[in-house]
Structure formats: structure tokens, C-alpha cells
Amino acid sequence: MSNDPIISVQGVSKRFCRSLKRTMLYGVTDVARDLCGVSQQWIGLRPDEFWALDDVSFDVQRGECLGLIGPNGAGKSTLLKLLNGITLPDRGMIKISGRVGALLELGAGLHPLLSGRENIRINGVLRGLSETEIDARYDKIIEFADLGDFIDGPVKHYSSGMYVRLGFAIAVHINPDIFLVDEALAVGDALFQARCFAKLRELKANGTTIIFVTHSLDLVSAHCSRALLLDKAKVVTQGASKDVVDHFNCLLRMKGAPPTLGKPAGFEASADSNQPHQTAWARLFRTNPGAHRYGSRRSEIIETGIFSTGGLAVQVLERNAEYLIRVKIRHNENMPSAIVSFVIKDPQGTVLCGTNTLFQNASMGHKRAGDVDVVTFRQRIRLNPGEYLLSVGSQELAPDGYVVHDLQMDQLAFQVVGQELRHGIFDPEATVTWEVLC
Amino acid sequence: MEQTIRSSTLSDPVGRPVESSPVEIEYSPAGVKRNGANGWSLMVKEIADNRRLIWLLIRRDISVRYRQSILGYVWAVLPPLLTVATFAFLNASRVIPIGNTRIPYVAFALWGLSVWQLFAGCLSACTASLVASGALVTKVNFPRETLVIAALGQPVFDFCVRLLPVIAVFVWYGVMPHWGVVFVPLLLLIVTLLALGFGFVLSIANLVFRDTSNALGMALTVGMFLTPVLYPAPVRWPFFLVNVLNPLSPFVTATQDLIAIGYISRPEMLVAACLFSFALAFGGWHAFHVTIPRVAGYA
């Protein structure tokens, strides 16, 4: 019995419909079929429908913490809803042996006119506790939510943070065998988040099985023993969380490129394209369409990209690995001393670092009108994990002063990932030694 | 699902033995199976296990209803009084001659209207129950039947409040009800069951088509005039059809009979209406149970 998986998902598929009007039509026909007891297994996709989940199978063992990752719209939330039994699969079978607690939306089911205390009672019973069980947990819930006097006030006067605190406090004290969490921890202040994770660790230590949907890969690596990667309604891979996170990074790099995975050769070719005039890189990167751009355009930046040393286009960078920042530039006039520069900012706009060909004493020499160059900055990425923005520019140090030809602000977004923890933006790269004095 | 399962050894306040066997749930396109139970056994078990929840939901609705209101329960009493006053005026001034009633018209109409409002209130509350709970239905898993059943609480409570002016009017006009009135609560119970049966079906319909609540509002307005509440049950063709085709009419007429004369003038119609109510309530419940997992996402 204990060797059986606590959750077993076999070949589960779920349809969704894009059109609201058709949804109503399909709703009626589905209901009619259900009432007549007609099996719906065989039905394929009808007009405007798509698979939100397509033939998903996996098992979860007792006490495991499974991270569910994948890009937006991959089907993660749908999967959680199916596991919680809120909707039924259209194909396949889900078997669950244990009491399920779920936090699909923080504060779901709190009544705005009731006080916090009244809501604890009714929400607890809704989530399957008996009233004696609630009484036993009542003080713990109030202590965890830490709302002070607001606990006696109506929930409609709560701030969104307070709402979240109460919702999480109730859900986490259900002590289920299986706990489903959907992205919910992304809210609340840092202190409360820390408390939530401490509580989840406590649950895990007590043998609760946790399934956890998130976009934060660091959380998956830190908390989950296993992970499952969903993309476009299908399971791409599952296994040890580190391997799955690596796979996801790889997937993100391929975003926007032709779909087949594991064919990096094609991208290598386009990076060193023989047709520099064509915008071959653009489709490889998540660029900023509204990027601010100014300059005389006497020399123009055609494209910008970040590549691995092997020539693969990347947007998720490993900390401390080497990458190539490449700028493709076309000179529309004769250019005796062109300069190409880049700057990296954080999303708040603080300039973190940057350099240019002049600072690096890398003269490009005299350029004639019509020349196209690719400038490559070989960079070790010392930034700590996070989101960053790359700006690039083409300038000239003309006799009458410094001229901007083409400056593209925040042209490219990229992400840095890494396992080790550091404070701040940069890895200080400290070397630590101990001397025992006495 | 989480709610029916008590894996701990605690017992609840009612002293109900707590389920300690391991939980086995299966979700498939064919429906939900819990510990091998599905269909009727699962439906009955879910309701039995969640009767405390139903009670708490009812208490919540009643306590919340008039929290942000000054006049509070006056709002439950005022509309029927005004309607009856209007009709009494129209009747007295012969604009709408209603004819003779066995008890004074105001008492007759106020009672009939109270029964009607019990039915109409239950029906609209049940129909709106799922959509009104929105996030609860889409994000928390619990037997949604509890929401529909608990929706009956508020209108039933309102009916009890409305009994006060009804009694006052009966005393004012010196109407002494026949002892047959003791059977009236039983009939009213079946009236709520009838409303619940419709409510199960319409709440699901309302999830899929929001038109349902609009259509219901219209149907209830028309329905009030096609039920013998403000006039005595007609005996002539074709108005007689109102008594036959409207499943509520036999109940309204029967309660009026019991109060005025102490026996039921058309028992065969009442029996038919009762059978219809039971069939609809259980049929509607089953239909609700089968279809709710399919349409819960529409809330």
C-alpha cells in the first residue's frame, strides 16, 4: 500500500474552448451526454477547441515535493484543477489516495462581509475540517495570519496582503495528505513569504506530499525533490528537479525558434549567418518591441543577440559562464572611427555595467558606406540570478565631438540563473580563508 | 476531495464516528468515484457528511444579509405588504374585480403572496447560488450541492419573518384558521423541495448561460399572476388551466383550503403535484451531481 503512488495520473487530457459562445454550446451537449450516460472518451477536438493537457501521465510518491514548471499557458493550473477534482479529465484517469488540500487562489471563498474570525470557521469547514478540528487549530491560524485587530473586522476592509495572509493561513492548517499550491506564494511581503516556506518545509517534514506550480526556478531547485516540465499541454520531461530545471532553461533558449527540441545546430548556423543583411537573429530572442531608439542612423544596428561560446542563441544565462554579446551593424556612410557599446540594466533602470569598443581599445578601423560588421563582446557573466536588460549603441568620436548614430535602449531581456546564493547584483567572487588564532 | 474525509481520530460535535479508512478517489471522464462509492450512495454520503457546512452557510447568509443596511428585515416585509395594499385598493375600487374570497381579501392575498414568495425566493436563490459564489466554485473543491441547498435558508427565514404581518392581519380581521392549518408546514416543506428541484437544474443552466437568471426573473413576474395567489383558483375554462399546468397552484390552493375550510378541495391535484415535486427534486439532484464537474469551470 505504502509503495503505491499517492497520486497516479494516466493519460490525462483536457479540452478547452477559445470561444465563449461555443463554450456554451459544447457545455450543453456535454451535459446532455452526461445525463444520457454517453461516454465522452472518443470525442476529439471540435472547432475552436484545443488541448489544455494532452496525454499527461506521471506518479507522485508519498512525501514527495513535486515542482510543476513550464511557460505560461503550458497547462500547469489546469493540471492542478484536475488533481483537485474541480473539473474532470476528458480522457484518462487520475487516482488519488489521500485527503487533498489546495490553494489554487489565495483567499478563495473568503466572504467580504464576514469578519476574519467568522471566515476562518466557514472556510475551514468548506475545506473539509470538522468544527472540533477548527477549534484545535483556531489560535494557530490567527497567529500565523498575524492580522492584529483586523481579524475582527470585515474582510472587505483588508488590504490585498492581509487577504492573502488569511487565505494561506487557513489553507495551510488543514493538514492535508496532499497539498496543491498554485503560484500563490508570489504575493505577500518578504517576511510572510519566508514564513510560508518555513511552513511548507514543516509540512514536507511531516510527510505531506506537495505539488507546487511556480515560475521561479530557484524555488523548484531549493524545495522540490522532483519536477515535471509541461510545455504546450504535454509533459516534456520529469525527474530530478535540477535536470528538469536545466531542461526548462534549454527550452526557454529555443523560444520563438522552430519547435523541435534538441537541434541546436540550426541556430548555430543562423548565428554565423552568411547573409548578414537578413534579420536572422530576431526570431531567436525575446526582444523589446517598444524599445526606445534614437540617433542619426548614419550607422545602424541591425540586430543584437547573446550567444553561448558554442554559438547557440541564449536568453537564460548561467552565472559565471562566458557568453558572446553580438551586435550586427551596418554603416550607411564612411565612418573613420565607429564605436559600438553595450550597457546592462536591471528592470528598474539602474545601469549595472557596460563598455564600448573605444574603452576596450578595439578600433574597428575605417569603415566605408555599406559595410556590415558583427562586433562580439566576449563576457563572463558575473551578475547574480535575476532579470536584466541589454541596451546597445553605435556612436562615433568625430572631430566635432561625440555623435550618437543609433542607440537602442533595453533592446533585449535576459535572465541569469545559478544555484549558489549571493547578496546583491554581483558575485563578489570572494576567496575565503580561515586562520585559527588560538 | 478533502471535505468528507477525516483521517484523524477526532470526532465531530454531533458525535458522528469519524472516517479513518484511507481515502481513494478516482477522477475519470465517467465521473468521480470515492472509496468505491459513486452515484446515489456518494451523493447521499456527501450531503450527510456536509450537513454542518450547509448549516454554517445558511447562518452566514442570514447573518450577512442585512449587515450593511439600516432597515434590515423591514425589507423582507415591506414589498408584499405594498403589493397586497395595491391589490386591495384595485379590488375595492373595482378596477380589477377579484370576486369573493372565503376569508377577507387582505388576509387571503397576503397569505397567498407569502407562499408565492417562499417559492420564488427559494427558486431565485438556488439558481443564483453557484454563480454568486464564483471563486468558491472554481477554486475550492467541496460538494456544490451544499451551496444550492443552503440557498434555501434565506428565503425560508424571510418567510418566517413575513409570518408576523400575516398573523397580525389575521388577528386584525378576526380570522380564526381552521385546525387543518397544522398540515400547512408539511405542504410548505414540499414547496421548498419543488423549488430546490427546479433550483438544481436552473443553477447548472445559469452556469452555462447567464440568460437563465434574466429569464427566471421574467418567468417569476408572470408566474405570480398565473398562480392563484392574489385571486381565488379559477373554475372556468380556459383559466382553469392555471390550476392544472402550474405545479405550484395545488399547493397554494391547498394551504388556502386548509386555513379556510380545513380540508383539501382537490386532493388528486395535490398528490400529483407532490409526486412531481419529489421526482423533480431527486431527478434534479442527480442531474446536478452528474454535470457539476463538467461545468464548474463556467462559474
XYZ file of C-alpha atoms in Angstrom:
737
model
C 0.000 0.000 0.000
C 2.681 2.478 1.020
C 4.645 1.620 -2.112
C 1.760 2.660 -4.315
C 1.975 6.202 -5.591
C -0.222 8.631 -3.656
C -1.163 10.282 -6.939
C -1.325 8.430 -10.210
C -2.142 10.287 -13.418
C -2.589 8.139 -16.506
C -3.015 9.519 -19.986
C -4.990 12.534 -18.874
C -6.224 15.016 -21.468
C -8.389 18.092 -21.097
C -10.013 20.192 -23.796
C -10.657 23.915 -23.645
C -12.531 26.200 -25.948
C -11.370 29.625 -27.085
C -14.797 30.956 -27.982
C -17.194 31.844 -25.191
C -20.270 31.283 -27.375
C -19.066 27.863 -28.497
C -18.223 27.060 -24.877
C -21.920 27.424 -24.090
C -22.887 25.174 -26.995
C -20.364 22.496 -26.025
C -21.423 22.845 -22.399
C -24.988 21.937 -23.325
C -24.001 18.984 -25.478
C -21.566 17.696 -22.828
C -24.199 17.994 -20.128
C -26.734 16.226 -22.339
C -24.262 13.388 -22.978
C -23.512 13.102 -19.259
C -27.200 12.897 -18.449
C -27.752 10.212 -21.063
C -24.703 8.359 -19.795
C -22.955 8.534 -23.168
C -19.179 8.129 -22.936
C -17.239 11.236 -23.951
C -13.882 9.459 -24.258
C -13.823 9.266 -28.022
C -14.567 12.905 -28.797
C -11.698 14.742 -30.440
C -11.295 18.464 -30.827
C -14.293 20.445 -32.042
C -13.960 23.821 -33.778
C -12.223 26.445 -31.584
C -11.079 23.825 -29.088
C -7.529 22.936 -28.135
C -5.880 20.518 -25.733
C -5.016 22.264 -22.489
C -3.484 18.971 -21.401
C -2.582 16.233 -23.817
C -1.893 12.682 -22.660
C -0.225 13.602 -19.382
C 0.995 10.730 -17.213
C 3.015 10.753 -14.018
C 3.093 9.352 -10.496
C 3.822 11.081 -7.217
C 5.099 9.094 -4.256
C 4.110 9.698 -0.668
C 6.038 12.605 0.916
C 7.469 13.891 -2.344
C 7.586 17.571 -3.244
C 6.909 17.918 -6.953
C 7.560 21.187 -8.775
C 5.381 21.856 -11.789
C 7.107 24.207 -14.202
C 6.594 25.410 -17.726
C 5.923 28.546 -19.730
C 2.644 30.457 -19.461
C -0.255 28.507 -20.877
C 1.508 25.159 -20.638
C -1.365 23.644 -18.660
C 0.022 23.753 -15.119
C -3.007 25.340 -13.474
C -5.371 23.101 -15.421
C -3.475 20.087 -14.125
C -3.836 21.313 -10.546
C -7.569 21.817 -11.042
C -7.893 18.263 -12.287
C -5.878 16.924 -9.349
C -8.169 18.824 -7.014
C -11.219 17.369 -8.754
C -12.666 20.746 -9.669
C -13.043 19.652 -13.271
C -12.911 16.149 -14.685
C -10.448 14.961 -17.316
C -11.805 14.410 -20.828
C -9.596 11.358 -21.220
C -7.541 9.204 -18.914
C -7.741 8.601 -15.194
C -6.486 10.207 -12.006
C -6.203 8.154 -8.814
C -5.551 9.867 -5.510
C -5.168 8.139 -2.154
C -5.376 10.818 0.486
C -7.015 13.986 1.589
C -6.263 16.861 -0.769
C -5.847 20.444 0.344
C -5.449 23.078 -2.312
C -4.566 26.698 -2.577
C -5.442 27.467 -6.178
C -6.154 31.090 -5.427
C -5.333 32.830 -2.206
C -8.384 33.923 -0.324
C -10.774 31.921 -2.492
C -14.019 31.633 -0.623
C -13.495 34.393 1.917
C -16.738 36.283 2.335
C -16.179 40.051 2.200
C -18.800 40.979 4.780
C -17.774 38.420 7.393
C -15.009 39.124 9.874
C -11.706 37.292 9.709
C -12.713 35.044 12.595
C -16.049 34.110 11.018
C -14.284 33.399 7.741
C -11.793 31.046 9.398
C -14.632 28.902 10.682
C -16.634 28.713 7.473
C -13.633 28.383 5.178
C -12.222 25.618 7.351
C -15.462 23.648 7.151
C -15.595 24.297 3.398
C -12.133 22.821 3.066
C -13.164 19.718 4.937
C -12.336 20.287 8.599
C -14.780 19.435 11.327
C -15.507 22.174 13.833
C -13.545 20.470 16.588
C -10.584 20.348 14.237
C -11.037 24.040 13.565
C -11.219 24.844 17.260
C -7.972 22.951 17.750
C -6.263 24.999 15.033
C -8.034 28.309 15.549
C -5.320 30.070 17.547
C -2.551 28.766 15.314
C -4.328 30.110 12.244
C -4.802 33.528 13.820
C -1.202 33.594 14.984
C 0.060 32.595 11.551
C -2.069 35.174 9.726
C -0.835 37.817 12.184
C -3.522 40.378 11.359
C -3.782 42.067 14.749
C -7.123 43.750 15.382
C -8.174 43.330 11.768
C -9.104 39.720 12.498
C -12.352 41.044 13.992
C -13.090 43.389 11.075
C -14.866 42.550 7.830
C -12.600 41.031 5.195
C -13.653 43.635 2.625
C -11.595 46.195 4.518
C -8.447 44.070 4.333
C -5.502 45.060 2.181
C -4.656 42.551 -0.522
C -1.710 41.382 1.558
C -3.929 40.703 4.568
C -6.357 38.798 2.383
C -3.526 36.599 1.212
C -2.273 36.022 4.744
C -5.645 34.845 5.974
C -6.206 32.623 2.929
C -2.830 30.958 3.233
C -3.088 30.592 6.996
C -6.379 28.708 6.688
C -5.325 26.517 3.765
C -2.002 25.501 5.266
C -3.534 24.482 8.584
C -5.870 21.926 7.022
C -3.009 19.406 7.363
C -3.928 17.502 4.223
C -2.101 14.431 2.919
C -1.573 16.228 -0.367
C -1.167 19.972 -0.679
C -1.530 21.724 -4.040
C -0.182 25.278 -4.339
C -0.534 27.410 -7.437
C 1.887 30.291 -7.757
C 0.178 31.723 -4.749
C 3.269 32.483 -2.757
C 4.336 35.201 -5.165
C 2.333 37.666 -3.080
C 2.654 38.915 0.456
C 5.659 40.690 1.907
C 9.048 39.031 2.140
C 8.680 38.160 5.809
C 5.371 36.454 5.211
C 6.771 34.574 2.230
C 9.617 33.323 4.377
C 7.062 32.136 6.934
C 5.084 30.379 4.200
C 8.135 28.480 3.016
C 9.054 27.548 6.553
C 5.542 26.167 6.952
C 5.796 24.231 3.691
C 9.098 22.716 4.854
C 7.380 21.733 8.088
C 4.565 20.065 6.151
C 7.110 18.280 3.999
C 8.947 17.055 7.080
C 5.661 15.685 8.414
C 5.256 13.613 5.281
C 2.803 15.794 3.355
C 3.026 15.400 -0.392
C 3.315 18.813 -2.020
C 2.695 19.805 -5.621
C 3.827 23.239 -6.359
C 3.325 25.359 -9.500
C 5.764 28.185 -9.960
C 7.721 30.273 -12.425
C 10.604 30.685 -10.039
C 13.127 28.026 -10.971
C 15.197 28.777 -7.892
C 12.264 27.751 -5.697
C 11.960 24.469 -7.539
C 15.632 23.689 -7.115
C 15.504 24.691 -3.459
C 12.298 22.963 -2.340
C 11.388 20.182 -4.737
C 12.943 16.769 -4.951
C 11.328 16.158 -8.311
C 9.956 18.352 -11.061
C 7.739 17.995 -14.077
C 8.102 20.227 -17.105
C 4.984 20.976 -19.115
C 5.007 22.770 -22.427
C 2.158 23.170 -24.906
C -0.088 20.812 -22.909
C 2.409 17.937 -22.911
C 4.907 16.597 -20.409
C 8.309 17.476 -21.835
C 10.325 15.808 -19.117
C 10.155 14.776 -15.482
C 12.747 13.698 -12.974
C 15.204 15.166 -10.506
C 14.401 18.845 -10.168
C 17.864 20.039 -11.205
C 17.754 18.141 -14.501
C 14.246 19.379 -15.253
C 15.188 22.976 -14.477
C 18.148 22.653 -16.855
C 15.827 21.285 -19.487
C 13.463 24.218 -18.952
C 16.338 26.663 -19.395
C 17.153 24.928 -22.619
C 13.513 25.206 -23.650
C 13.476 28.931 -22.940
C 16.500 29.384 -25.180
C 14.618 27.791 -28.018
C 11.589 30.025 -27.554
C 10.376 31.601 -30.749
C 12.536 29.289 -32.809
C 11.258 26.379 -34.870
C 9.765 23.998 -32.321
C 11.853 20.822 -32.498
C 13.956 20.421 -29.419
C 17.500 19.156 -29.340
C 18.580 20.535 -32.700
C 20.952 23.313 -31.720
C 22.889 23.008 -34.962
C 20.323 25.053 -36.832
C 20.774 28.006 -34.529
C 24.494 27.893 -34.749
C 24.178 28.324 -38.466
C 21.916 31.331 -38.195
C 24.149 32.997 -35.651
C 27.053 32.997 -38.075
C 24.815 33.590 -40.996
C 26.352 34.186 -44.363
C 23.618 36.664 -45.165
C 24.254 39.423 -42.671
C 21.630 41.722 -44.168
C 18.818 39.421 -43.260
C 17.416 39.733 -39.784
C 18.189 36.179 -38.863
C 18.664 36.611 -35.114
C 15.439 38.374 -34.329
C 13.343 35.250 -34.153
C 15.748 33.698 -31.670
C 15.286 36.330 -28.994
C 12.651 37.874 -26.808
C 13.173 41.455 -27.920
C 11.526 44.590 -26.683
C 9.217 45.814 -29.461
C 8.720 49.229 -27.887
C 12.424 49.811 -27.330
C 13.418 53.459 -27.243
C 15.722 54.209 -30.165
C 17.416 57.380 -31.288
C 20.398 58.644 -33.278
C 21.414 59.933 -36.678
C 21.197 56.430 -38.201
C 24.325 57.143 -40.219
C 25.336 53.798 -38.914
C 22.577 51.411 -37.880
C 22.373 48.475 -35.538
C 20.522 45.765 -37.404
C 20.495 43.109 -34.763
C 21.603 42.236 -31.265
C 21.993 38.858 -29.683
C 23.539 36.891 -26.871
C 25.161 33.590 -27.720
C 26.905 30.841 -25.884
C 30.562 30.334 -26.707
C 29.354 27.431 -28.832
C 27.282 29.842 -30.925
C 23.809 28.999 -29.536
C 21.366 31.838 -29.102
C 20.566 32.114 -25.380
C 18.350 34.185 -23.144
C 18.831 32.261 -19.931
C 22.428 32.600 -18.857
C 24.348 30.595 -16.278
C 26.101 32.772 -13.797
C 29.893 32.783 -14.213
C 29.801 31.205 -17.661
C 31.163 33.005 -20.726
C 28.837 34.433 -23.334
C 29.108 36.438 -26.524
C 27.189 39.697 -26.804
C 26.983 40.353 -30.520
C 25.940 43.492 -32.337
C 25.380 43.495 -36.093
C 25.895 46.958 -37.530
C 25.572 48.496 -40.995
C 27.405 51.706 -41.891
C 25.407 53.947 -44.179
C 28.247 56.468 -44.597
C 32.009 56.418 -44.429
C 32.946 56.114 -40.814
C 36.572 56.756 -39.744
C 36.171 55.864 -36.073
C 32.974 53.944 -35.261
C 32.263 52.877 -31.693
C 29.891 50.099 -30.590
C 28.746 49.903 -26.990
C 26.516 47.918 -24.673
C 25.020 48.585 -21.252
C 23.254 46.184 -18.894
C 20.481 47.493 -16.635
C 18.209 45.974 -14.084
C 14.425 46.221 -14.692
C 14.280 49.338 -12.501
C 16.644 51.071 -14.915
C 19.827 51.174 -12.834
C 22.865 50.878 -15.066
C 24.868 47.928 -13.765
C 27.738 47.745 -16.213
C 28.709 48.432 -19.762
C 31.575 49.132 -22.084
C 32.370 50.007 -25.694
C 34.929 49.322 -28.362
C 36.759 52.573 -27.577
C 37.174 51.804 -23.864
C 38.407 48.355 -24.801
C 40.933 49.828 -27.274
C 39.424 47.722 -30.006
C 39.464 50.021 -33.006
C 37.271 48.958 -35.851
C 39.323 50.929 -38.325
C 37.951 52.979 -41.199
C 34.520 51.834 -42.387
C 33.091 52.507 -45.790
C 29.443 53.089 -46.576
C 27.640 49.760 -46.963
C 29.976 47.755 -44.716
C 28.271 45.334 -42.324
C 30.138 44.180 -39.226
C 29.417 41.894 -36.325
C 31.031 43.107 -33.117
C 31.410 40.469 -30.421
C 31.999 41.201 -26.754
C 33.162 38.060 -25.034
C 31.838 38.348 -21.479
C 31.902 36.306 -18.370
C 28.527 36.905 -16.674
C 29.160 37.927 -13.088
C 25.589 39.038 -12.444
C 23.590 37.240 -9.798
C 20.363 35.436 -10.768
C 17.620 37.771 -11.965
C 16.170 39.552 -14.967
C 18.286 42.052 -16.869
C 18.032 44.309 -19.911
C 20.622 44.873 -22.596
C 20.980 48.209 -24.396
C 23.266 48.630 -27.405
C 24.535 51.645 -29.260
C 26.552 52.817 -32.227
C 28.457 56.066 -31.799
C 31.354 57.933 -33.330
C 34.106 60.102 -31.930
C 34.079 62.688 -34.719
C 36.385 65.734 -34.749
C 33.460 67.966 -33.726
C 32.531 65.729 -30.799
C 30.741 62.599 -29.759
C 27.882 61.638 -32.108
C 25.177 59.072 -31.465
C 24.236 57.182 -34.599
C 21.916 54.520 -33.259
C 21.100 53.872 -29.625
C 18.648 51.083 -28.802
C 17.599 51.164 -25.182
C 16.576 47.969 -23.364
C 16.578 46.088 -26.608
C 16.883 42.572 -25.208
C 15.787 40.953 -21.958
C 17.739 38.070 -20.485
C 17.739 36.045 -17.346
C 20.631 34.858 -15.253
C 20.248 31.656 -13.278
C 22.536 29.989 -10.808
C 22.492 27.744 -7.809
C 24.753 29.418 -5.242
C 23.322 32.251 -3.160
C 24.935 35.700 -3.052
C 23.765 39.098 -1.916
C 23.177 41.921 -4.349
C 23.729 42.164 -8.056
C 27.273 40.906 -8.498
C 29.094 37.885 -7.285
C 31.892 39.412 -5.196
C 33.972 36.334 -6.094
C 35.429 36.251 -2.645
C 38.100 33.775 -1.693
C 37.616 32.841 1.948
C 40.392 31.643 4.221
C 40.278 30.726 7.900
C 43.080 31.196 10.334
C 42.710 29.710 13.716
C 44.288 32.216 16.096
C 44.044 30.371 19.341
C -11.802 15.516 -2.235
C -10.937 16.919 1.091
C -14.212 17.556 2.855
C -15.704 14.184 3.505
C -12.585 12.690 4.850
C -11.493 12.760 8.447
C -8.216 10.948 8.573
C -7.643 11.891 12.188
C -9.310 10.158 15.086
C -11.210 13.237 16.247
C -14.972 13.092 16.315
C -17.195 15.981 15.389
C -19.606 17.715 17.780
C -22.536 15.576 16.667
C -20.612 12.527 17.804
C -20.574 11.138 14.298
C -17.897 8.441 14.030
C -15.058 9.797 12.019
C -13.941 8.117 8.871
C -10.496 6.723 9.410
C -10.151 4.429 6.420
C -7.718 5.630 3.758
C -9.222 7.768 1.053
C -9.253 6.549 -2.518
C -10.512 8.960 -5.141
C -10.763 8.365 -8.866
C -11.429 11.083 -11.417
C -12.208 9.967 -14.947
C -14.363 11.254 -17.795
C -17.096 8.988 -16.430
C -17.238 10.891 -13.147
C -15.966 10.800 -9.589
C -15.547 7.664 -7.511
C -14.684 7.933 -3.832
C -13.742 4.866 -1.802
C -15.566 2.833 -4.390
C -18.742 4.867 -3.959
C -20.348 6.702 -6.832
C -23.839 7.623 -7.952
C -26.553 7.779 -5.302
C -24.523 6.343 -2.416
C -21.854 9.008 -2.913
C -24.487 11.751 -3.263
C -26.231 10.833 -0.018
C -22.931 10.442 1.797
C -21.675 13.819 0.655
C -24.772 15.588 1.899
C -24.772 13.679 5.205
C -21.095 14.473 5.775
C -21.606 18.120 4.957
C -24.757 18.951 6.885
C -22.729 21.160 9.244
C -21.403 23.059 6.245
C -24.934 23.594 4.943
C -25.980 24.911 8.332
C -22.974 27.252 8.534
C -23.627 28.558 5.018
C -27.256 29.239 5.923
C -26.217 31.054 9.081
C -23.626 33.002 7.126
C -26.169 34.140 4.526
C -28.728 35.170 7.122
C -26.206 36.992 9.286
C -24.635 38.788 6.313
C -27.859 39.700 4.520
C -28.663 42.971 6.210
C -25.293 43.850 7.757
C -24.882 46.952 5.657
C -28.478 48.086 5.864
C -30.411 50.278 8.295
C -33.949 48.977 7.854
C -32.784 45.351 7.776
C -35.643 42.876 7.884
C -38.219 45.546 7.180
C -37.148 44.893 3.589
C -38.412 41.338 3.837
C -41.848 42.502 4.971
C -42.445 45.740 3.103
C -42.765 44.595 -0.568
C -45.567 42.011 -0.020
C -47.475 44.455 2.200
C -47.317 47.102 -0.523
C -48.327 44.630 -3.248
C -51.310 43.436 -1.222
C -52.300 47.005 -0.341
C -52.246 47.888 -4.038
C -54.368 44.902 -4.993
C -56.778 45.503 -2.124
C -57.191 49.039 -3.460
C -57.690 47.839 -7.060
C -60.191 45.270 -5.840
C -62.105 47.674 -3.618
C -62.307 50.316 -6.341
C -63.495 47.651 -8.850
C -60.654 48.332 -11.315
C -59.682 44.673 -11.037
C -62.706 42.905 -9.549
C -61.399 39.759 -7.913
C -64.626 38.310 -6.609
C -65.420 36.776 -3.297
C -62.854 35.057 -1.152
C -63.652 32.790 1.779
C -61.656 34.926 4.164
C -61.212 38.738 3.955
C -59.293 39.638 0.798
C -56.288 41.251 2.513
C -55.691 38.154 4.676
C -56.260 35.881 1.679
C -53.899 37.776 -0.603
C -51.183 38.288 1.990
C -51.100 34.568 2.777
C -51.085 33.559 -0.888
C -48.348 36.049 -1.642
C -46.236 34.762 1.263
C -46.397 31.224 -0.118
C -45.578 32.502 -3.572
C -42.623 34.482 -2.276
C -41.333 31.465 -0.401
C -41.303 29.547 -3.668
C -39.996 32.392 -5.808
C -37.333 33.328 -3.242
C -36.081 29.746 -2.988
C -36.045 29.375 -6.744
C -34.079 32.539 -7.470
C -31.673 31.975 -4.584
C -30.911 28.416 -5.716
C -30.489 29.490 -9.326
C -28.071 32.255 -8.417
C -26.199 30.251 -5.786
C -23.376 28.851 -7.928
C -22.680 31.958 -9.978
C -22.819 34.122 -6.860
C -20.123 32.015 -5.231
C -17.770 32.425 -8.213
C -14.254 31.765 -6.955
C -15.512 29.272 -4.413
C -16.895 27.069 -7.166
C -13.866 27.340 -9.462
C -11.105 27.212 -6.853
C -12.240 25.139 -3.897
C -13.439 21.593 -4.124
C -16.432 20.689 -1.965
C -19.880 19.271 -2.812
C -21.532 22.175 -4.639
C -24.948 20.764 -3.725
C -24.385 22.361 -0.328
C -24.460 25.819 -1.931
C -27.781 25.157 -3.661
C -29.369 23.604 -0.582
C -28.038 26.317 1.728
C -29.549 28.924 -0.605
C -32.951 27.782 0.697
C -32.140 29.086 4.173
C -32.503 32.780 3.486
C -35.942 32.660 1.765
C -37.275 30.259 4.408
C -36.080 32.626 7.110
C -37.638 35.562 5.258
C -40.907 33.613 5.106
C -40.870 33.186 8.872
C -40.321 36.929 9.268
C -43.227 37.593 6.895
C -45.497 35.420 9.019
C -45.556 38.216 11.610
C -47.568 40.657 9.452
C -49.656 37.726 8.185
C -50.610 36.824 11.761
C -51.227 40.473 12.550
C -53.601 40.780 9.589
C -55.435 37.569 10.543
C -55.898 38.887 14.076
C -56.987 42.312 12.782
C -59.683 40.818 10.555
C -60.653 38.310 13.227
C -59.926 35.305 11.007
C -59.585 32.117 13.015
C -57.830 29.489 10.852
C -59.323 26.026 10.789
C -57.337 23.402 12.756
C -56.321 21.902 9.402
C -53.671 24.636 9.350
C -51.327 22.255 11.204
C -50.727 20.448 7.903
C -49.638 23.648 6.182
C -45.935 23.404 7.236
C -45.740 19.967 5.609
C -47.048 21.411 2.340
C -44.626 24.327 2.568
C -41.798 21.836 3.018
C -42.767 20.194 -0.257
C -42.983 23.643 -1.871
C -39.335 24.284 -0.960
C -38.487 20.821 -2.285
C -40.164 21.735 -5.569
C -38.154 24.959 -5.701
C -34.972 23.016 -4.885
C -35.655 20.590 -7.727
C -36.017 23.442 -10.197
C -33.075 25.161 -8.498
C -30.688 22.222 -9.066
C -31.407 22.283 -12.777
C -31.508 26.057 -13.180
C -28.310 26.690 -11.176
C -26.428 24.463 -13.626
C -28.152 26.154 -16.561
C -27.186 29.515 -15.085
C -23.522 28.477 -15.012
C -23.579 27.785 -18.724
C -25.976 30.536 -19.849
C -26.206 33.678 -17.766
C -29.516 34.256 -19.604
C -31.094 31.904 -17.096
C -31.340 34.406 -14.265
C -32.853 37.036 -16.580
C -35.356 34.548 -17.946
C -36.187 33.411 -14.435
C -36.863 36.955 -13.256
C -39.322 37.371 -16.112
C -40.923 33.968 -15.548
C -41.419 34.730 -11.858
C -43.129 38.041 -12.589
C -45.519 36.319 -14.979
C -45.774 33.286 -12.708
C -47.078 35.315 -9.810
C -50.101 36.314 -11.871
C -50.584 32.798 -13.237
C -50.745 31.295 -9.757
C -53.908 31.753 -7.702
C -52.276 33.884 -5.006
C -53.988 37.240 -5.480
C -57.260 35.722 -6.743
C -59.138 32.521 -5.868
C -58.460 29.447 -8.002
C -60.481 29.871 -11.219
C -63.032 27.219 -12.113
C -63.895 28.110 -15.712
C -62.134 27.080 -18.922
C -59.565 28.231 -20.004
C -58.425 29.985 -16.813
C -58.818 26.668 -15.062
C -55.586 25.601 -16.793
C -53.687 27.785 -14.347
C -54.533 25.259 -11.638
C -53.525 22.238 -13.692
C -50.388 23.304 -15.511
C -48.788 25.298 -12.723
C -47.184 22.841 -10.280
C -47.340 25.423 -7.509
C -51.086 26.090 -7.790
C -52.262 22.919 -5.974
C -50.052 23.815 -3.010
C -51.283 27.407 -2.807
C -54.906 26.309 -3.144
C -54.449 23.511 -0.628
C -52.996 25.834 2.029
C -55.830 28.301 1.416
C -58.316 25.418 1.780
C -56.732 24.181 4.984
C -56.818 27.632 6.552
C -60.390 28.461 5.483
C -62.302 25.170 5.448
C -59.962 22.565 6.941
C -59.958 20.069 4.076
C -58.442 19.981 0.611
C -60.934 20.505 -2.188
C -58.862 18.901 -4.976
C -56.684 16.235 -3.278
C -55.870 14.423 -6.544
C -54.129 17.525 -7.904
C -52.186 17.951 -4.704
C -50.996 14.342 -4.816
C -49.915 14.772 -8.426
C -48.064 17.966 -7.541
C -46.342 16.249 -4.598
C -45.217 13.342 -6.784
C -43.947 15.819 -9.356
C -42.040 17.725 -6.659
C -40.314 14.625 -5.323
C -39.454 13.380 -8.789
C -38.064 16.762 -9.765
C -36.070 17.195 -6.551
C -34.355 13.815 -6.805
C -34.003 13.931 -10.564
C -32.598 17.443 -10.366
C -30.200 16.453 -7.606
C -28.885 13.547 -9.668
C -28.555 15.666 -12.787
C -26.715 18.269 -10.734
C -24.304 15.722 -9.297
C -23.510 14.238 -12.703
C -22.973 17.515 -14.522
C -21.358 19.817 -11.962
C -17.752 18.621 -12.509
C -18.243 19.262 -16.218
C -19.496 22.834 -15.825
C -17.844 24.018 -12.586
C -15.294 25.917 -14.660
C -18.047 28.116 -16.091
C -18.695 29.850 -12.750
